[in-house]
Amino acid sequence: MRHAIKNGGIILEENAVVNITLAPVQSNFSVYEALRVLNKHVVHLEDHVERLKNSAFSIGLKLPKVEWKEEIDKLIEKDGITDATMRILVVGTEKPLWFITWNTLLTYPDSYYKEGVSAITYKGERFLPQCKTGNLLVNYLSREEGKRHNAFEALLVDRNGEILEGSRSNFYILRKNVMKTAPDEKVLDGITRISVLRAARELGYTVEFSAPKPEEIWTADASFISSTSMGAMPLRMVDGKECPFDYEKVAAICSLVRKWECIDDQS
């Protein structure tokens, strides 16, 4: 049986529940982090914990004092976990409830990286974009719209007609020696995004923090998305139309991102 941790105690996963009559639960007053566990080690854990603290502070959620590594290690040992996708959830009830759960490591076929994936554009913006909160309605609606078009991802287009991010990813375009992506204050500062920006600079790109407009996809050399589970993944189709695709440029960035995950070195 799979287990979870609730406020420091190991429980059966099926008992990782909250009281739906509580106002903070009904309002999704919560923050979370999605973690990647490789060989019993959480990738970039310190960065994830720091973002969890920042998200909680931004919405006034009092984060409990937890030694997250110790708690994660307890769950890893209990269930004999080697590789996994793990999730920390903190719900801001009167006495905050916190959970650690896990699932099979989320991976994608090699073809997604070699041939690229498809996306749609979707008019919508996340609420408090710099915070990783439980308010995920626009993410859900956009992904469902993407599914109806057999698309892997949905790119969120704001009121100014600019692509800020994906429903579960950050977004970038490459043109010559420039990588363009939305400014930090308009998007979630993704942990993998930090590695992508570092990789781009090491590969000689100048990073321009300006949200691309959808039409710029067609004049770019390549467009791609990133997240903890994806690394860096190229786009091949947007809104049913084939877009410029340069596998080698995106692969070079993804290779460095995955390399740094293995050695967990962000110095």
mmCIF file of C-alpha atoms in Angstrom:
data_model
loop_
_atom_site.group_PDB
_atom_site.id
_atom_site.type_symbol
_atom_site.label_atom_id
_atom_site.label_comp_id
_atom_site.label_asym_id
_atom_site.label_seq_id
_atom_site.Cartn_x
_atom_site.Cartn_y
_atom_site.Cartn_z
ATOM 1 C CA MET A 1 0.000 0.000 0.000
ATOM 2 C CA ARG A 2 1.168 3.532 -0.758
ATOM 3 C CA HIS A 3 1.664 5.932 2.144
ATOM 4 C CA ALA A 4 1.648 9.695 2.669
ATOM 5 C CA ILE A 5 2.681 12.064 5.423
ATOM 6 C CA LYS A 6 0.170 14.287 7.198
ATOM 7 C CA ASN A 7 1.541 16.815 9.708
ATOM 8 C CA GLY A 8 4.537 14.597 10.389
ATOM 9 C CA GLY A 9 2.716 11.282 10.721
ATOM 10 C CA ILE A 10 2.878 8.446 8.195
ATOM 11 C CA ILE A 11 -0.605 7.481 7.046
ATOM 12 C CA LEU A 12 -2.164 5.449 4.265
ATOM 13 C CA GLU A 13 -2.456 7.544 1.113
ATOM 14 C CA GLU A 14 -6.246 7.037 1.114
ATOM 15 C CA ASN A 15 -6.394 8.903 4.436
ATOM 16 C CA ALA A 16 -4.662 12.016 3.090
ATOM 17 C CA VAL A 17 -7.881 14.046 3.094
ATOM 18 C CA VAL A 18 -9.156 17.449 4.276
ATOM 19 C CA ASN A 19 -12.457 18.601 5.738
ATOM 20 C CA ILE A 20 -14.388 20.155 2.861
ATOM 21 C CA THR A 21 -16.617 22.173 5.207
ATOM 22 C CA LEU A 22 -13.713 24.461 6.181
ATOM 23 C CA ALA A 23 -13.660 27.874 4.469
ATOM 24 C CA PRO A 24 -9.897 27.796 3.678
ATOM 25 C CA VAL A 25 -10.386 24.415 1.994
ATOM 26 C CA GLN A 26 -13.405 25.623 0.037
ATOM 27 C CA SER A 27 -11.402 28.682 -1.062
ATOM 28 C CA ASN A 28 -8.290 26.696 -2.019
ATOM 29 C CA PHE A 29 -6.215 28.691 0.472
ATOM 30 C CA SER A 30 -3.163 26.530 -0.084
ATOM 31 C CA VAL A 31 0.317 26.358 -1.587
ATOM 32 C CA TYR A 32 2.176 23.411 -3.047
ATOM 33 C CA GLU A 33 5.351 22.207 -4.695
ATOM 34 C CA ALA A 34 5.876 19.396 -7.209
ATOM 35 C CA LEU A 35 9.190 17.613 -6.694
ATOM 36 C CA ARG A 36 11.283 15.245 -8.773
ATOM 37 C CA VAL A 37 12.951 12.385 -6.885
ATOM 38 C CA LEU A 38 15.864 10.667 -8.600
ATOM 39 C CA ASN A 39 17.767 7.827 -6.932
ATOM 40 C CA LYS A 40 16.161 8.689 -3.563
ATOM 41 C CA HIS A 41 17.280 12.318 -3.855
ATOM 42 C CA VAL A 42 14.971 15.314 -4.321
ATOM 43 C CA VAL A 43 16.246 17.518 -7.130
ATOM 44 C CA HIS A 44 16.810 21.175 -6.114
ATOM 45 C CA LEU A 45 14.968 20.722 -2.809
ATOM 46 C CA GLU A 46 16.290 23.954 -1.280
ATOM 47 C CA ASP A 47 14.959 25.948 -4.241
ATOM 48 C CA HIS A 48 11.545 24.280 -3.946
ATOM 49 C CA VAL A 49 11.344 24.959 -0.196
ATOM 50 C CA GLU A 50 12.320 28.594 -0.713
ATOM 51 C CA ARG A 51 9.594 29.012 -3.336
ATOM 52 C CA LEU A 52 7.086 27.314 -1.015
ATOM 53 C CA LYS A 53 7.960 29.870 1.683
ATOM 54 C CA ASN A 54 7.647 32.758 -0.757
ATOM 55 C CA SER A 55 4.280 31.549 -2.038
ATOM 56 C CA ALA A 56 2.940 31.143 1.495
ATOM 57 C CA PHE A 57 4.208 34.563 2.578
ATOM 58 C CA SER A 58 2.670 36.251 -0.473
ATOM 59 C CA ILE A 59 -0.842 35.070 0.378
ATOM 60 C CA GLY A 60 -0.515 35.359 4.157
ATOM 61 C CA LEU A 61 -0.483 31.618 4.833
ATOM 62 C CA LYS A 62 1.494 30.815 7.979
ATOM 63 C CA LEU A 63 3.804 28.001 6.967
ATOM 64 C CA PRO A 64 4.501 25.426 9.680
ATOM 65 C CA LYS A 65 8.081 24.778 10.736
ATOM 66 C CA VAL A 66 8.982 21.525 9.022
ATOM 67 C CA GLU A 67 12.280 19.843 8.224
ATOM 68 C CA TRP A 68 11.123 18.936 4.744
ATOM 69 C CA LYS A 69 14.115 16.755 3.855
ATOM 70 C CA GLU A 70 13.652 14.653 6.986
ATOM 71 C CA GLU A 71 9.957 14.197 6.302
ATOM 72 C CA ILE A 72 10.541 13.319 2.654
ATOM 73 C CA ASP A 73 13.235 10.832 3.625
ATOM 74 C CA LYS A 74 10.762 9.175 6.020
ATOM 75 C CA LEU A 75 8.336 8.599 3.172
ATOM 76 C CA ILE A 76 11.077 7.437 0.809
ATOM 77 C CA GLU A 77 12.193 4.856 3.363
ATOM 78 C CA LYS A 78 8.659 3.736 4.262
ATOM 79 C CA ASP A 79 7.594 3.020 0.686
ATOM 80 C CA GLY A 80 11.012 2.069 -0.726
ATOM 81 C CA ILE A 81 10.923 4.936 -3.218
ATOM 82 C CA THR A 82 13.794 5.341 -5.689
ATOM 83 C CA ASP A 83 12.408 7.602 -8.438
ATOM 84 C CA ALA A 84 9.121 9.463 -8.084
ATOM 85 C CA THR A 85 7.109 12.608 -8.556
ATOM 86 C CA MET A 86 6.395 14.000 -5.094
ATOM 87 C CA ARG A 87 4.073 16.753 -3.909
ATOM 88 C CA ILE A 88 4.052 18.990 -0.858
ATOM 89 C CA LEU A 89 0.678 20.585 -0.074
ATOM 90 C CA VAL A 90 0.020 23.048 2.755
ATOM 91 C CA VAL A 91 -3.580 24.074 3.470
ATOM 92 C CA GLY A 92 -3.991 27.245 5.530
ATOM 93 C CA THR A 93 -6.533 26.104 8.088
ATOM 94 C CA GLU A 94 -6.443 27.486 11.674
ATOM 95 C CA LYS A 95 -3.741 24.932 12.340
ATOM 96 C CA PRO A 96 -2.163 24.453 8.891
ATOM 97 C CA LEU A 97 -2.482 20.988 7.436
ATOM 98 C CA TRP A 98 0.441 19.745 5.404
ATOM 99 C CA PHE A 99 0.848 16.642 3.315
ATOM 100 C CA ILE A 100 3.566 14.906 1.350
ATOM 101 C CA THR A 101 2.360 12.464 -1.299
ATOM 102 C CA TRP A 102 4.039 10.695 -4.187
ATOM 103 C CA ASN A 103 3.381 9.002 -7.479
ATOM 104 C CA THR A 104 5.285 7.193 -10.189
ATOM 105 C CA LEU A 105 7.956 9.430 -11.737
ATOM 106 C CA LEU A 106 6.363 11.444 -14.531
ATOM 107 C CA THR A 107 8.336 10.958 -17.732
ATOM 108 C CA TYR A 108 7.659 11.459 -21.439
ATOM 109 C CA PRO A 109 8.555 9.490 -24.578
ATOM 110 C CA ASP A 110 11.793 10.370 -26.372
ATOM 111 C CA SER A 111 9.681 11.254 -29.407
ATOM 112 C CA TYR A 112 8.283 14.274 -27.546
ATOM 113 C CA TYR A 113 11.798 15.726 -27.461
ATOM 114 C CA LYS A 114 12.978 14.606 -30.897
ATOM 115 C CA GLU A 115 9.787 15.434 -32.812
ATOM 116 C CA GLY A 116 8.269 18.138 -30.608
ATOM 117 C CA VAL A 117 4.763 18.431 -29.147
ATOM 118 C CA SER A 118 1.677 20.457 -29.990
ATOM 119 C CA ALA A 119 0.060 23.336 -28.106
ATOM 120 C CA ILE A 120 -2.876 25.693 -28.382
ATOM 121 C CA THR A 121 -3.114 29.336 -27.346
ATOM 122 C CA TYR A 122 -5.696 30.102 -24.677
ATOM 123 C CA LYS A 123 -6.870 33.513 -23.455
ATOM 124 C CA GLY A 124 -6.384 33.502 -19.710
ATOM 125 C CA GLU A 125 -4.071 34.534 -16.882
ATOM 126 C CA ARG A 126 -3.215 32.892 -13.586
ATOM 127 C CA PHE A 127 -4.193 34.684 -10.385
ATOM 128 C CA LEU A 128 -1.088 35.812 -8.444
ATOM 129 C CA PRO A 129 1.240 34.349 -11.090
ATOM 130 C CA GLN A 130 4.362 34.392 -8.888
ATOM 131 C CA CYS A 131 2.719 32.143 -6.277
ATOM 132 C CA LYS A 132 2.269 28.385 -6.556
ATOM 133 C CA THR A 133 -1.204 28.225 -5.010
ATOM 134 C CA GLY A 134 -4.140 25.852 -5.180
ATOM 135 C CA ASN A 135 -5.986 28.287 -7.470
ATOM 136 C CA LEU A 136 -5.578 26.257 -10.662
ATOM 137 C CA LEU A 137 -8.885 26.769 -12.458
ATOM 138 C CA VAL A 138 -7.442 28.526 -15.532
ATOM 139 C CA ASN A 139 -4.743 25.857 -15.724
ATOM 140 C CA TYR A 140 -7.348 23.116 -15.699
ATOM 141 C CA LEU A 141 -9.705 24.784 -18.182
ATOM 142 C CA SER A 142 -6.912 25.543 -20.638
ATOM 143 C CA ARG A 143 -5.526 21.994 -20.477
ATOM 144 C CA GLU A 144 -8.992 20.555 -21.061
ATOM 145 C CA GLU A 145 -9.394 22.826 -24.090
ATOM 146 C CA GLY A 146 -6.014 21.585 -25.282
ATOM 147 C CA LYS A 147 -7.125 17.981 -24.923
ATOM 148 C CA ARG A 148 -10.134 18.696 -27.125
ATOM 149 C CA HIS A 149 -7.652 19.727 -29.824
ATOM 150 C CA ASN A 150 -5.281 16.806 -29.154
ATOM 151 C CA ALA A 151 -2.680 19.263 -27.873
ATOM 152 C CA PHE A 152 -0.095 18.497 -25.215
ATOM 153 C CA GLU A 153 -0.048 21.988 -23.685
ATOM 154 C CA ALA A 154 -2.000 25.255 -23.603
ATOM 155 C CA LEU A 155 -0.149 28.573 -23.797
ATOM 156 C CA LEU A 156 -1.797 31.299 -21.713
ATOM 157 C CA VAL A 157 -2.257 34.587 -23.573
ATOM 158 C CA ASP A 158 -2.886 37.616 -21.363
ATOM 159 C CA ARG A 159 -5.068 40.710 -21.888
ATOM 160 C CA ASN A 160 -2.205 42.361 -23.787
ATOM 161 C CA GLY A 161 -2.015 39.529 -26.294
ATOM 162 C CA GLU A 162 1.262 38.152 -24.918
ATOM 163 C CA ILE A 163 2.169 34.571 -24.065
ATOM 164 C CA LEU A 164 3.164 34.494 -20.410
ATOM 165 C CA GLU A 165 3.473 30.763 -19.720
ATOM 166 C CA GLY A 166 1.868 27.401 -20.270
ATOM 167 C CA SER A 167 -0.807 25.787 -18.122
ATOM 168 C CA ARG A 168 1.938 23.682 -16.469
ATOM 169 C CA SER A 169 5.132 25.109 -17.920
ATOM 170 C CA ASN A 170 7.225 28.161 -18.698
ATOM 171 C CA PHE A 171 7.481 29.295 -22.327
ATOM 172 C CA TYR A 172 10.397 30.507 -24.480
ATOM 173 C CA ILE A 173 11.291 31.300 -28.083
ATOM 174 C CA LEU A 174 14.745 31.189 -29.648
ATOM 175 C CA ARG A 175 15.721 33.514 -32.467
ATOM 176 C CA LYS A 176 19.358 33.581 -33.613
ATOM 177 C CA ASN A 177 21.370 34.234 -30.435
ATOM 178 C CA VAL A 178 18.454 35.515 -28.317
ATOM 179 C CA MET A 179 16.143 33.611 -26.000
ATOM 180 C CA LYS A 180 12.907 35.472 -25.179
ATOM 181 C CA THR A 181 10.632 34.730 -22.242
ATOM 182 C CA ALA A 182 8.204 36.603 -19.994
ATOM 183 C CA PRO A 183 9.658 38.696 -17.146
ATOM 184 C CA ASP A 184 9.867 37.084 -13.709
ATOM 185 C CA GLU A 185 7.189 39.313 -12.173
ATOM 186 C CA LYS A 186 4.559 38.069 -14.636
ATOM 187 C CA VAL A 187 5.057 34.318 -14.258
ATOM 188 C CA LEU A 188 5.849 31.595 -11.779
ATOM 189 C CA ASP A 189 9.603 31.557 -11.274
ATOM 190 C CA GLY A 190 9.957 27.902 -12.184
ATOM 191 C CA ILE A 191 12.765 25.900 -10.582
ATOM 192 C CA THR A 192 13.572 24.383 -13.970
ATOM 193 C CA ARG A 193 13.289 27.863 -15.512
ATOM 194 C CA ILE A 194 16.303 28.880 -13.405
ATOM 195 C CA SER A 195 18.296 26.074 -15.038
ATOM 196 C CA VAL A 196 16.975 26.929 -18.504
ATOM 197 C CA LEU A 197 18.109 30.542 -18.160
ATOM 198 C CA ARG A 198 21.521 29.405 -16.931
ATOM 199 C CA ALA A 199 21.832 26.912 -19.788
ATOM 200 C CA ALA A 200 20.889 29.534 -22.379
ATOM 201 C CA ARG A 201 23.570 31.900 -21.129
ATOM 202 C CA GLU A 202 26.205 29.159 -21.043
ATOM 203 C CA LEU A 203 25.324 28.315 -24.647
ATOM 204 C CA GLY A 204 25.828 31.946 -25.699
ATOM 205 C CA TYR A 205 22.255 33.239 -25.822
ATOM 206 C CA THR A 206 21.249 36.683 -24.659
ATOM 207 C CA VAL A 207 18.121 36.404 -22.512
ATOM 208 C CA GLU A 208 15.410 38.975 -23.236
ATOM 209 C CA PHE A 209 12.747 39.215 -20.543
ATOM 210 C CA SER A 210 9.794 40.255 -22.664
ATOM 211 C CA ALA A 211 6.666 38.140 -23.139
ATOM 212 C CA PRO A 212 6.449 36.937 -26.762
ATOM 213 C CA LYS A 213 3.324 37.517 -28.798
ATOM 214 C CA PRO A 214 1.813 34.459 -30.534
ATOM 215 C CA GLU A 215 2.858 35.712 -33.997
ATOM 216 C CA GLU A 216 6.509 35.650 -32.930
ATOM 217 C CA ILE A 217 6.381 31.858 -32.817
ATOM 218 C CA TRP A 218 6.360 31.784 -36.612
ATOM 219 C CA THR A 219 9.465 33.949 -37.000
ATOM 220 C CA ALA A 220 11.496 32.187 -34.291
ATOM 221 C CA ASP A 221 14.041 29.420 -34.867
ATOM 222 C CA ALA A 222 12.337 27.317 -32.189
ATOM 223 C CA SER A 223 9.823 27.537 -29.347
ATOM 224 C CA PHE A 224 9.831 25.371 -26.243
ATOM 225 C CA ILE A 225 8.363 24.842 -22.787
ATOM 226 C CA SER A 226 9.901 23.755 -19.492
ATOM 227 C CA SER A 227 8.864 22.280 -16.149
ATOM 228 C CA THR A 228 10.180 19.994 -13.420
ATOM 229 C CA SER A 229 8.897 16.874 -15.186
ATOM 230 C CA MET A 230 9.562 17.980 -18.796
ATOM 231 C CA GLY A 231 12.989 19.573 -18.578
ATOM 232 C CA ALA A 232 12.991 21.539 -21.843
ATOM 233 C CA MET A 233 10.576 20.272 -24.518
ATOM 234 C CA PRO A 234 10.254 21.684 -28.060
ATOM 235 C CA LEU A 235 6.987 22.717 -29.699
ATOM 236 C CA ARG A 236 6.224 21.451 -33.208
ATOM 237 C CA MET A 237 2.626 22.584 -33.685
ATOM 238 C CA VAL A 238 0.719 25.588 -32.294
ATOM 239 C CA ASP A 239 -3.006 26.038 -32.925
ATOM 240 C CA GLY A 240 -2.884 23.249 -35.498
ATOM 241 C CA LYS A 241 -0.152 24.891 -37.555
ATOM 242 C CA GLU A 242 3.413 23.616 -37.843
ATOM 243 C CA CYS A 243 5.917 26.074 -36.385
ATOM 244 C CA PRO A 244 9.691 26.434 -36.843
ATOM 245 C CA PHE A 245 11.481 23.556 -35.172
ATOM 246 C CA ASP A 246 15.152 23.226 -34.298
ATOM 247 C CA TYR A 247 15.665 20.049 -32.319
ATOM 248 C CA GLU A 248 19.372 20.571 -31.684
ATOM 249 C CA LYS A 249 18.991 24.030 -30.114
ATOM 250 C CA VAL A 250 16.380 22.884 -27.606
ATOM 251 C CA ALA A 251 18.135 19.563 -26.994
ATOM 252 C CA ALA A 252 21.332 21.385 -26.012
ATOM 253 C CA ILE A 253 19.425 23.332 -23.350
ATOM 254 C CA CYS A 254 17.566 20.260 -22.113
ATOM 255 C CA SER A 255 20.804 18.276 -21.863
ATOM 256 C CA LEU A 256 22.316 20.818 -19.474
ATOM 257 C CA VAL A 257 19.125 21.050 -17.412
ATOM 258 C CA ARG A 258 19.038 17.274 -16.916
ATOM 259 C CA LYS A 259 22.772 17.142 -16.239
ATOM 260 C CA TRP A 260 22.412 19.644 -13.393
ATOM 261 C CA GLU A 261 19.519 17.647 -11.959
ATOM 262 C CA CYS A 262 21.789 14.630 -11.614
ATOM 263 C CA ILE A 263 24.573 16.516 -9.855
ATOM 264 C CA ASP A 264 22.173 18.983 -8.188
ATOM 265 C CA ASP A 265 24.667 21.773 -8.704
ATOM 266 C CA GLN A 266 23.283 25.247 -9.209
ATOM 267 C CA SER A 267 26.404 27.106 -8.086
#
